[in-house]
Coordinates of C-alpha atoms and ligand atoms in Angstrom, one line a residue:
X1 CA -25.9 6.9 -4.2
X2 CA -27.7 4.4 -1.1
X3 CA -27.0 4.4 2.3
X4 CA -23.1 3.5 2.6
X5 CA -22.4 2.4 6.0
X6 CA -18.6 1.0 5.8
X7 CA -16.3 1.7 3.3
X8 CA -12.7 0.3 2.1
X9 CA -10.2 2.1 0.3
X10 CA -6.8 0.3 -1.2
X11 CA -4.4 2.6 -2.2
X12 CA -0.8 2.1 -4.5
X13 CA 2.1 4.0 -5.4
X14 CA 0.5 6.5 -6.8
X15 CA -1.4 9.1 -3.9
X16 CA 2.6 8.5 -2.8
X17 CA 3.7 9.6 -6.0
X18 CA 3.4 13.6 -5.4
X19 CA 5.3 13.3 -2.3
X20 CA 7.7 12.3 -4.6
X21 CA 8.4 8.6 -4.0
X22 CA 8.4 7.5 -7.6
X23 CA 6.2 4.5 -8.7
X24 CA 6.8 1.3 -9.3
X25 CA 5.5 1.0 -13.5
X26 CA 7.8 4.2 -13.8
X27 CA 10.9 4.8 -14.9
X28 CA 10.0 1.4 -16.8
X29 CA 10.5 -0.6 -12.6
X30 CA 13.8 -0.6 -12.7
X31 CA 16.2 0.7 -10.0
X32 CA 20.3 0.2 -11.5
X33 CA 19.2 -1.8 -14.4
X34 CA 17.2 -4.6 -12.7
X35 CA 14.1 -4.9 -12.8
X36 CA 12.2 -5.1 -9.6
X37 CA 10.1 -7.6 -10.5
X38 CA 13.9 -9.3 -9.7
X39 CA 14.7 -7.4 -6.3
X40 CA 11.6 -7.8 -5.1
X41 CA 11.7 -11.5 -4.9
X42 CA 12.5 -14.6 -2.5
X43 CA 15.0 -16.1 -4.7
X44 CA 17.2 -12.7 -5.8
X45 CA 16.9 -11.9 -1.4
X46 CA 18.9 -15.7 -1.9
X47 CA 20.9 -14.9 -4.2
X48 CA 22.1 -11.7 -3.8
X49 CA 20.8 -10.3 -0.5
X50 CA 23.6 -7.5 0.3
X51 CA 22.2 -6.6 -3.8
X52 CA 18.3 -6.0 -2.3
X53 CA 19.2 -4.6 1.5
X54 CA 20.8 -1.8 -0.7
X55 CA 18.1 -1.5 -2.6
X56 CA 15.6 -1.4 0.8
X57 CA 17.8 0.6 2.5
X58 CA 17.6 3.6 -0.2
X59 CA 13.7 3.4 -0.2
X60 CA 14.4 4.1 3.2
X61 CA 15.6 6.7 3.9
X62 CA 13.6 8.0 1.2
X63 CA 10.2 6.7 3.1
X64 CA 12.0 9.2 6.3
X65 CA 12.1 12.3 4.0
X66 CA 9.4 12.2 2.2
X67 CA 5.9 13.7 3.4
X68 CA 2.7 12.7 3.4
X69 CA 0.2 15.1 0.3
X70 CA -3.2 15.9 1.1
X71 CA -4.6 13.0 -0.6
X72 CA -2.8 11.6 2.9
X73 CA -4.4 14.5 4.8
X74 CA -7.9 14.1 3.0
X75 CA -7.7 10.3 4.0
X76 CA -6.8 10.8 7.8
X77 CA -9.1 13.3 7.5
X78 CA -12.2 10.9 6.8
X79 CA -11.0 8.1 8.9
X80 CA -10.9 10.5 12.1
X81 CA -14.8 11.6 11.0
X82 CA -16.1 8.3 9.9
X83 CA -18.7 7.1 11.6
X84 CA -19.2 4.3 10.2
X85 CA -17.3 0.7 9.3
X86 CA -14.1 2.6 7.3
X87 CA -10.7 -0.2 6.6
X88 CA -7.3 1.6 4.9
X89 CA -5.5 -1.4 2.9
X90 CA -2.5 -0.2 1.7
X91 CA 0.1 -1.6 -0.7
X92 CA 3.0 0.8 -0.1
X93 CA 5.6 -0.4 2.1
X94 CA 5.9 3.9 3.3
X95 CA 4.3 5.1 6.1
X96 CA 2.6 8.1 5.0
X97 CA -0.9 7.3 6.3
X98 CA 0.5 7.8 9.5
X99 CA 2.3 10.5 9.7
X100 CA -0.9 11.9 7.9
X101 CA -3.0 10.3 10.5
X102 CA -0.9 11.5 13.7
X103 CA -2.8 14.9 13.3
X104 CA -5.6 13.3 14.9
X105 CA -6.8 11.7 17.7
X106 CA -6.5 7.7 18.7
X107 CA -4.7 6.0 15.3
X108 CA -5.7 5.3 11.6
X109 CA -6.8 2.3 10.6
X110 CA -4.8 1.5 8.6
X111 CA -3.2 -2.0 7.6
X112 CA -0.3 -2.7 5.3
X113 CA -0.4 -5.6 2.5
X114 CA 2.8 -5.9 1.6
X115 CA 4.9 -4.8 4.7
X116 CA 6.7 -1.9 5.8
X117 CA 9.5 0.1 5.4
X118 CA 10.6 1.2 8.3
X119 CA 10.7 -2.8 10.5
X120 CA 12.5 -5.0 10.2
X121 CA 12.0 -9.4 10.6
X122 CA 14.5 -11.8 12.0
X123 CA 14.2 -15.1 10.3
X124 CA 15.1 -16.5 13.6
X125 CA 13.0 -15.9 16.4
X126 CA 9.8 -14.4 14.0
X127 CA 9.9 -10.9 15.7
X128 CA 9.6 -7.3 14.0
X129 CA 11.1 -4.2 15.2
X130 CA 10.7 -0.5 13.7
X131 CA 14.4 -0.8 11.8
X132 CA 15.4 3.5 10.7
X133 CA 18.6 2.0 9.1
X134 CA 21.1 0.4 6.9
X135 CA 20.7 -3.5 7.9
X136 CA 22.6 -4.1 4.2
X137 CA 26.1 -4.1 7.5
X138 CA 23.7 -7.5 8.7
X139 CA 23.3 -6.3 12.0
X140 CA 22.0 -8.4 14.2
X141 CA 18.9 -9.5 15.7
X142 CA 17.9 -7.4 18.9
X143 CA 16.2 -9.6 20.2
X144 CA 17.0 -13.0 19.9
X145 CA 20.8 -11.6 18.5
X146 CA 21.3 -13.5 15.3
X147 CA 21.9 -12.3 12.2
X148 CA 19.4 -13.0 10.6
X149 CA 16.6 -9.4 9.4
X150 CA 15.6 -8.5 6.1
X151 CA 13.0 -6.2 5.4
X152 CA 10.1 -6.8 6.9
X153 CA 8.6 -6.7 2.3
X154 CA 6.1 -9.1 1.2
X155 CA 8.2 -10.0 -2.3
X156 CA 6.9 -11.9 -5.0
X157 CA 5.8 -15.2 -4.7
X158 CA 4.7 -15.1 0.1
X159 CA 1.1 -14.1 1.0
X160 CA 0.3 -10.4 1.2
X161 CA -0.4 -9.9 4.9
X162 CA -3.7 -9.8 6.6
X163 CA -5.8 -11.3 3.9
X164 CA -8.6 -12.7 5.6
X165 CA -9.3 -9.1 7.7
X166 CA -9.0 -8.0 4.4
X167 CA -11.3 -10.3 3.1
X168 CA -13.5 -10.1 5.3
X169 CA -14.1 -5.8 5.3
X170 CA -14.2 -6.7 1.8
X171 CA -17.7 -9.1 2.2
X172 CA -18.8 -6.4 4.5
X173 CA -18.1 -3.5 2.2
X174 CA -21.2 -0.1 1.0
X175 CA -17.8 1.4 -1.2
X176 CA -15.1 -0.1 -2.4
X177 CA -12.6 3.2 -3.8
X178 CA -9.4 2.2 -5.5
X179 CA -6.8 5.1 -5.2
X180 CA -3.5 5.7 -7.5
X181 CA -2.7 1.8 -8.7
X182 CA -1.9 -0.2 -11.5
X183 CA -4.5 -3.2 -10.9
X184 CA -1.4 -5.1 -11.6
X185 CA -0.4 -7.4 -9.0
X186 CA -2.5 -10.1 -7.7
X187 CA -4.3 -10.1 -5.2
X188 CA -5.1 -6.9 -4.6
X189 CA -6.0 -5.6 -8.4
X190 CA -8.9 -8.3 -7.4
X191 CA -10.1 -6.8 -4.7
X192 CA -12.4 -4.8 -6.6
X193 CA -13.7 -7.5 -8.6
X194 CA -14.9 -9.5 -4.6
X195 CA -16.2 -6.2 -3.0
X196 CA -18.3 -5.3 -6.7
X197 CA -19.7 -9.5 -6.6
X198 CA -20.9 -8.5 -3.1
X199 CA -22.7 -5.3 -4.0
X200 CA -19.9 -3.0 -3.1
X201 CA -20.3 -0.2 -5.2
X202 CA -16.6 0.6 -6.8
X203 CA -15.0 4.5 -7.9
X204 CA -10.6 4.7 -9.1
X205 CA -9.1 7.6 -8.5
X206 CA -6.2 6.9 -10.7
X207 CA -4.1 9.6 -12.9
X208 CA -4.7 7.1 -15.7
X209 CA -7.2 4.1 -16.6
X210 CA -5.5 1.0 -14.8
X211 CA -5.8 -1.7 -15.7
X212 CA -9.1 -2.9 -13.6
X213 CA -10.6 -0.5 -14.9
X214 CA -13.5 -1.7 -15.8
X215 CA -14.5 -3.6 -12.9
X216 CA -15.5 -0.4 -11.3
X217 CA -18.7 1.4 -11.4
X218 CA -16.5 4.6 -11.8
X219 CA -13.5 5.9 -12.8
X220 CA -12.7 10.3 -11.8
X221 CA -9.2 10.3 -13.6
X222 CA -7.1 13.3 -12.2
X223 CA -3.8 13.4 -9.4
X224 CA -4.5 12.1 -6.1
X225 CA -3.4 15.4 -4.6
X226 CA -6.9 16.9 -6.5
X227 CA -9.4 14.4 -6.6
X228 CA -8.6 12.5 -2.9
X229 CA -9.6 15.4 -0.8
X230 CA -12.3 16.4 -3.2
X231 CA -14.1 12.5 -3.2
X232 CA -13.2 13.8 1.1
X233 CA -15.1 16.5 1.7
X234 CA -18.3 14.4 -0.6
X235 CA -18.7 11.8 1.5
X236 CA -18.1 14.0 5.4
X237 CA -20.6 16.1 3.4
X238 CA -23.1 13.7 2.4
X239 CA -22.9 11.4 6.1
X240 CA -23.9 15.5 7.8
Ligands
BJW301 C1 -1.3 8.4 -10.0 C2 -0.9 9.6 -9.7 C3 -0.9 10.3 -8.9 C4 0.6 8.6 -10.6 N1 -2.8 10.4 -9.0 N2 -2.5 8.2 -9.2 C5 -0.2 -14.4 -13.5 C6 -1.3 -13.8 -12.6 C7 -1.8 -13.7 -11.7 C8 -0.8 -13.2 -10.4 C9 0.6 -13.3 -10.7 C10 0.2 -13.9 -11.6 N3 1.6 -15.1 -11.4 C11 2.4 -14.7 -10.3 C12 1.5 -13.4 -9.5 C13 1.5 -12.9 -8.6 C14 1.9 -12.4 -8.3 C15 0.9 -10.9 -9.0 O1 0.4 -10.5 -8.8 N4 2.1 -11.1 -10.7 C16 2.2 -10.3 -11.1 C17 3.4 -9.7 -12.0 C18 1.0 -10.7 -12.5 N5 1.0 -11.9 -6.4 C19 2.7 -12.5 -5.7 O2 3.4 -13.1 -5.4 C20 2.3 -11.5 -4.3 N6 1.5 -12.8 -3.8 C21 0.7 -14.5 -3.9 O3 -0.2 -13.2 -4.7 O4 0.4 -14.8 -2.9 C22 -0.2 -16.2 -3.6 C23 -1.8 -15.6 -3.2 C24 -3.0 -16.4 -3.2 C25 -3.9 -15.4 -4.0 C26 -4.6 -15.4 -2.2 C27 -3.2 -14.3 -1.6 C28 -2.7 -15.0 -2.0 C29 3.4 -10.5 -3.1 C30 2.6 -9.5 -4.4 C31 3.5 -8.9 -3.7 C32 3.7 -7.6 -4.5 N7 5.7 -6.9 -4.3 C33 5.9 -5.4 -4.5 C34 6.9 -4.9 -3.6 C35 6.9 -4.7 -2.5 C36 7.5 -4.2 -1.7 C37 7.9 -2.6 -2.1 O5 9.7 -3.4 -2.2 O6 7.8 -1.3 -2.3 O7 5.0 -4.4 -4.0 S1 5.5 -4.8 -5.7 C38 4.9 -3.8 -6.6 O8 3.2 -3.2 -7.3 C39 4.7 -3.1 -4.9 C40 3.4 -2.3 -5.4 O9 2.9 -2.5 -3.8 C41 2.9 -3.6 -5.9 C42 1.7 -2.7 -6.9 O10 1.6 -1.3 -6.8 P1 1.2 0.4 -7.9 O11 0.6 0.4 -5.7 O12 -0.2 -0.5 -8.4 O13 2.2 0.8 -8.2 P2 1.9 1.1 -9.4 O14 4.4 2.0 -9.9 O15 2.0 -0.2 -10.6 O16 0.9 2.5 -10.5 C43 1.0 3.6 -10.0 C44 -0.1 3.6 -9.3 O17 -0.4 4.4 -9.9 C45 -1.0 3.1 -12.2 O18 -1.7 3.3 -11.8 C46 -0.3 5.4 -11.9 O19 -1.9 5.8 -12.3 C47 -1.0 6.2 -10.8 N8 -0.5 7.0 -10.1 N9 0.5 9.4 -10.2 C48 -3.4 9.1 -9.0 N10 -0.6 11.9 -8.6

């Protein structure tokens, strides 16, 4: 492989599956007979805020009951030891990358493009507050007091966070690695194409082929808990 300096990693629900968090397209993507696409939208929130708040209350509890697995830990080790550029973009709203990174000194380089489950966003004053309890009871915003808190989540039809930063990193990347994502949701599904057209080598690690597999130079199939630590060993071995 040519020399690698800058790495961009994209993770999806598959990396947290072995920690016990269900993926979106598992269980037919249903929650209490609602399609996830019908809960995770601003229109759904406007129509039935309590339903949507209950969905995310449940997700918040699940996140807090879950632990990082060996795949999160391996990426945290790569982040701590990799001397070149590295950006870990996650579509996941859990904090398992951060918790795995807490074992190492310094802040992990993690960007949550679809928001964070343990954060509440006040649509009145725009403040974001760490949140670990229910939002369904309609608590006031701790900053401005308005009853305008919603989950700090990017729903369908909304702009994912920090896209400029992500595209800048993709343009500079020598290696783009996608882990445990189906490639069904844009714009994340288009990152492989962007990185490849800008000259990066592209690698996919997934349990099974995804919608975007044809765009990758290489696909390795298997569970993230095995594939990711093995790949990280390879990368750190190469750098020494
Ligand atoms: C394992 C494993 C193991 C299992 N080991 N692997 C038509 C065409 C193109 C786009 C659109 C379109 N119509 C509408 C759109 C836009 C829309 C979209 O993409 N819709 C699609 C349904 C087509 N996108 C948007 O609206 C986005 N905004 C947007 O586009 O703004 C405009 C814009 C334009 C241009 C530039 C920039 C912006 C917003 C998308 C927001 C997504 N939100 C969600 C829910 C919120 C978070 C939450 O509630 O948790 O985010 S949807 C849901 O899907 C969630 C996920 O982050 C996201 C991706 O899912 P992911 O992670 O891939 O999970 P799965 O379940 O799909 O796949 C799991 C994978 O793991 C599988 O491949 C398994 O094999 C694997 N796996 N176990 C390894 N052990």
